[in-house]
CSV table of C-alpha atoms in Angstrom, one decimal:
chain,number,residue,atom,x,y,z
A,1,THR,CA,0.6,2.5,-4.1
A,2,ILE,CA,3.0,1.2,-6.6
A,3,ARG,CA,5.7,3.4,-7.1
A,4,PHE,CA,8.5,3.2,-9.9
A,5,GLN,CA,11.4,5.0,-11.3
A,6,ASN,CA,13.4,4.8,-14.4
A,7,THR,CA,16.9,4.2,-13.5
A,8,GLY,CA,17.6,3.2,-17.1
A,9,THR,CA,20.1,5.3,-19.5
A,10,ASP,CA,17.3,6.8,-21.6
A,11,THR,CA,13.9,8.4,-21.5
A,12,ALA,CA,11.0,5.6,-21.0
A,13,PHE,CA,8.1,6.1,-23.5
A,14,ASN,CA,5.7,3.5,-22.2
A,15,VAL,CA,5.4,2.0,-18.8
A,16,VAL,CA,3.1,-1.0,-18.0
A,17,ILE,CA,2.4,-2.4,-14.5
A,18,THR,CA,1.1,-5.8,-14.1
A,19,ASP,CA,-0.2,-7.2,-10.9
A,20,THR,CA,-1.6,-10.5,-10.3
A,21,LEU,CA,-4.0,-10.2,-7.4
A,22,PRO,CA,-3.9,-12.9,-4.8
A,23,PRO,CA,-7.0,-14.9,-4.5
A,24,THR,CA,-7.4,-13.2,-0.8
A,25,LEU,CA,-8.4,-10.1,-2.6
A,26,ASP,CA,-11.7,-9.4,-4.0
A,27,PRO,CA,-11.0,-7.7,-7.6
A,28,THR,CA,-14.7,-6.6,-7.9
A,29,SER,CA,-14.0,-4.0,-4.9
A,30,LEU,CA,-10.9,-2.3,-6.9
A,31,LEU,CA,-10.9,1.3,-6.7
A,32,VAL,CA,-8.3,2.9,-8.7
A,33,GLY,CA,-6.9,6.3,-7.3
A,34,ALA,CA,-4.5,8.9,-8.1
A,35,SER,CA,-1.6,8.5,-10.6
A,36,SER,CA,1.5,10.6,-11.4
A,37,HIS,CA,1.0,10.5,-15.0
A,38,PRO,CA,-2.1,10.0,-17.3
A,39,MET,CA,-2.9,6.2,-17.6
A,40,SER,CA,-5.5,3.6,-18.4
A,41,TRP,CA,-6.2,0.4,-16.5
A,42,SER,CA,-7.9,-3.0,-17.0
A,43,ILE,CA,-8.7,-6.1,-15.0
A,44,SER,CA,-8.9,-9.5,-16.8
A,45,GLY,CA,-8.6,-13.3,-16.2
A,46,PRO,CA,-8.1,-14.4,-12.7
A,47,GLY,CA,-7.5,-10.9,-11.1
A,48,VAL,CA,-4.7,-9.5,-13.4
A,49,LEU,CA,-4.5,-6.0,-12.9
A,50,ARG,CA,-2.8,-4.0,-15.7
A,51,PHE,CA,-1.9,-0.1,-15.5
A,52,HIS,CA,-0.7,1.3,-19.0
A,53,PHE,CA,1.2,4.8,-19.0
A,54,PRO,CA,1.4,5.7,-23.0
A,55,ASP,CA,3.8,8.3,-23.9
A,56,ILE,CA,5.0,8.9,-20.4
A,57,LEU,CA,8.3,10.2,-21.4
A,58,LEU,CA,9.6,9.3,-18.0
A,59,THR,CA,13.1,10.7,-17.7
A,60,ASP,CA,16.0,8.6,-16.7
A,61,SER,CA,17.2,9.1,-13.1
A,62,THR,CA,20.8,10.2,-14.1
A,63,THR,CA,19.4,13.3,-16.2
A,64,ASN,CA,16.6,14.3,-13.9
A,65,GLU,CA,16.4,12.3,-10.7
A,66,PRO,CA,13.0,14.1,-9.2
A,67,ARG,CA,11.3,13.7,-12.8
A,68,SER,CA,12.2,9.9,-13.1
A,69,HIS,CA,9.5,8.7,-10.6
A,70,GLY,CA,6.0,7.8,-11.2
A,71,LEU,CA,3.2,6.0,-8.9
A,72,VAL,CA,-0.1,4.8,-9.1
A,73,THR,CA,-2.8,4.2,-6.1
A,74,PHE,CA,-5.3,1.8,-5.8
A,75,ARG,CA,-7.6,0.3,-2.9
A,76,ILE,CA,-9.0,-3.2,-2.8
A,77,ARG,CA,-11.0,-5.0,-0.2
A,78,PRO,CA,-9.9,-8.6,1.1
A,79,VAL,CA,-12.3,-11.4,1.1
A,80,THR,CA,-13.3,-12.9,4.4
A,81,LEU,CA,-10.2,-13.1,6.2
A,82,THR,CA,-9.4,-14.9,9.6
A,83,PRO,CA,-7.1,-13.2,12.2
A,84,GLY,CA,-3.5,-13.5,11.2
A,85,ALA,CA,-4.3,-14.2,7.5
A,86,VAL,CA,-1.3,-13.1,5.3
A,87,ILE,CA,-1.7,-11.4,1.9
A,88,GLU,CA,1.3,-11.0,-0.3
A,89,ASN,CA,1.4,-9.4,-3.4
A,90,GLU,CA,3.9,-8.2,-6.0
A,91,ALA,CA,3.8,-6.4,-9.3
A,92,GLY,CA,6.1,-6.4,-12.6
A,93,ILE,CA,6.8,-3.1,-14.0
A,94,TYR,CA,7.9,-2.8,-17.8
A,95,PHE,CA,9.7,0.1,-19.1
A,96,ASP,CA,9.3,0.2,-23.0
A,97,PHE,CA,10.5,-3.5,-24.1
A,98,ASN,CA,12.9,-4.3,-21.4
A,99,ASP,CA,12.4,-7.1,-19.0
A,100,PRO,CA,10.2,-6.3,-16.1
A,101,VAL,CA,11.4,-5.1,-12.7
A,102,ILE,CA,9.6,-7.1,-10.1
A,103,THR,CA,8.7,-5.1,-6.9
A,104,GLU,CA,9.4,-6.4,-3.6
A,105,PRO,CA,6.8,-8.6,-2.2
A,106,SER,CA,4.2,-6.6,0.0
A,107,VAL,CA,3.0,-8.6,2.9
A,108,LEU,CA,-0.3,-7.8,4.7
A,109,VAL,CA,-1.3,-9.4,8.0
A,110,ALA,CA,-4.8,-9.0,8.9
A,111,GLU,CA,-5.7,-8.5,12.8
A,112,PHE,CA,-9.1,-7.9,14.2
A,113,SER,CA,-10.5,-5.9,17.3
A,114,THR,CA,-11.0,-8.1,20.4
A,115,GLY,CA,-14.1,-6.2,21.0
A,116,VAL,CA,-17.6,-7.2,19.9
A,117,GLU,CA,-19.2,-4.9,17.1
A,118,GLU,CA,-22.7,-4.7,15.9
A,119,HIS,CA,-21.6,-5.4,12.5
A,120,GLY,CA,-18.6,-7.7,13.2
A,121,ALA,CA,-15.0,-6.8,13.4
A,122,GLU,CA,-13.3,-4.6,10.8
A,123,VAL,CA,-10.2,-5.5,9.2
A,124,MET,CA,-7.3,-2.9,9.7
A,125,ILE,CA,-4.6,-3.3,6.9
A,126,ILE,CA,-1.6,-1.4,6.4
A,127,PHE,CA,0.7,-1.7,3.3
A,128,PRO,CA,3.4,-1.8,2.3
A,129,ASN,CA,4.5,-4.3,5.2
A,130,PRO,CA,7.5,-4.3,5.3
A,131,THR,CA,7.7,-0.7,4.6
A,132,MET,CA,10.6,1.9,3.9
A,133,GLY,CA,8.7,4.9,5.5
A,134,ILE,CA,4.8,5.9,4.1
A,135,ILE,CA,2.2,3.3,5.0
A,136,THR,CA,-1.4,3.4,3.8
A,137,LEU,CA,-4.3,2.4,6.1
A,138,THR,CA,-7.3,0.7,4.8
A,139,GLY,CA,-10.2,-1.2,6.2
A,140,ALA,CA,-10.9,1.0,9.3
A,141,GLU,CA,-11.6,4.8,9.3
A,142,LEU,CA,-9.2,5.7,12.0
A,143,ILE,CA,-9.1,9.1,13.9
A,144,ASP,CA,-6.3,8.1,16.0
A,145,ALA,CA,-3.1,6.2,15.5
A,146,ARG,CA,-0.3,5.3,17.6
A,147,VAL,CA,3.1,3.6,16.9
A,148,LEU,CA,4.6,1.6,19.8
A,149,SER,CA,7.8,-0.5,20.3
A,150,LEU,CA,7.3,-4.1,21.0
A,151,ASP,CA,8.0,-3.2,24.6
A,152,GLY,CA,5.0,-0.6,24.5
A,153,LYS,CA,7.0,2.5,24.4
A,154,LEU,CA,5.1,5.3,22.5
A,155,LEU,CA,7.1,6.5,19.5
A,156,TYR,CA,4.5,8.4,17.3
A,157,THR,CA,1.0,9.8,17.3
A,158,ALA,CA,-1.5,10.9,14.5
A,159,ARG,CA,-4.9,12.4,15.1
A,160,SER,CA,-7.5,13.7,12.7
A,161,ALA,CA,-11.0,15.3,14.1
A,162,THR,CA,-12.2,15.9,10.6
A,163,LYS,CA,-11.3,12.8,8.2
A,164,PRO,CA,-9.9,9.3,8.6
A,165,ILE,CA,-6.2,8.9,8.7
A,166,ALA,CA,-5.2,7.3,5.2
A,167,THR,CA,-1.4,7.6,5.3
A,168,ILE,CA,1.3,7.8,8.0
A,169,ASP,CA,5.0,8.9,7.2
A,170,LEU,CA,7.3,6.4,9.3
A,171,SER,CA,10.6,7.2,7.6
A,172,GLY,CA,12.1,8.5,10.7
A,173,LEU,CA,11.7,5.1,12.5
A,174,SER,CA,14.9,3.0,13.0
A,175,PRO,CA,14.7,-0.4,11.2
A,176,GLY,CA,12.6,-2.9,13.2
A,177,THR,CA,9.3,-4.5,14.2
A,178,TYR,CA,6.6,-2.3,15.7
A,179,LEU,CA,3.0,-2.2,16.5
A,180,LEU,CA,0.4,0.3,15.0
A,181,GLU,CA,-2.7,0.9,17.1
A,182,GLY,CA,-5.7,2.5,15.7
A,183,LYS,CA,-8.7,3.8,17.1
A,184,SER,CA,-11.9,4.6,15.1
A,185,ALA,CA,-14.7,7.1,15.7
A,186,ASP,CA,-16.8,4.4,17.4
A,187,GLY,CA,-13.8,3.9,20.0
A,188,ASN,CA,-13.0,0.5,18.8
A,189,ARG,CA,-9.2,-0.2,18.9
A,190,ARG,CA,-7.3,-2.4,16.4
A,191,THR,CA,-3.5,-3.4,16.5
A,192,VAL,CA,-1.4,-4.5,13.8
A,193,ARG,CA,2.3,-5.5,13.7
A,194,PHE,CA,4.6,-4.2,11.1
A,195,THR,CA,8.2,-4.1,10.1
A,196,LYS,CA,10.1,-0.8,8.9
A,197,LEU,CA,13.3,-1.5,6.9
């Protein structure tokens, strides 16, 4: 998810987001999801992803703070990764003809199950990492997720019997480093370390 806000002094008429995908992500697996406003997207060159919000008329934050926000979501698979591989990504957000606002780098760390699976280990990725609050889970369809402190104390639990857990709101956590332990329907567990800002 790429979130943006018009913190300028006037309405933004056009917003363009560019994201040069790192070589650790497979651009052919890109699935663009929901967006806050109508937009078009394209991918070109060596994985240059572009979202265009024409005539967005995004109000500035001093005039109407709730209506000054926008977002676009997408999912993408990594190429073959080794345990501990790091994927870093950032995007440039252009409001009309202004210089781009560069997002904070999103850092993803791939971790694998220690069990042996019939089709190999699935990667569980959480992003953004570090996070301010809401994280998105990809790569493993989880029915149970637990957040633990580094000393093993259980801090948060989420369960779903009907569909995989896709997002978790961790805005109530204090800043620090935590572990997210996820369990899929087949009983396999995966653990990822993340940082809450």
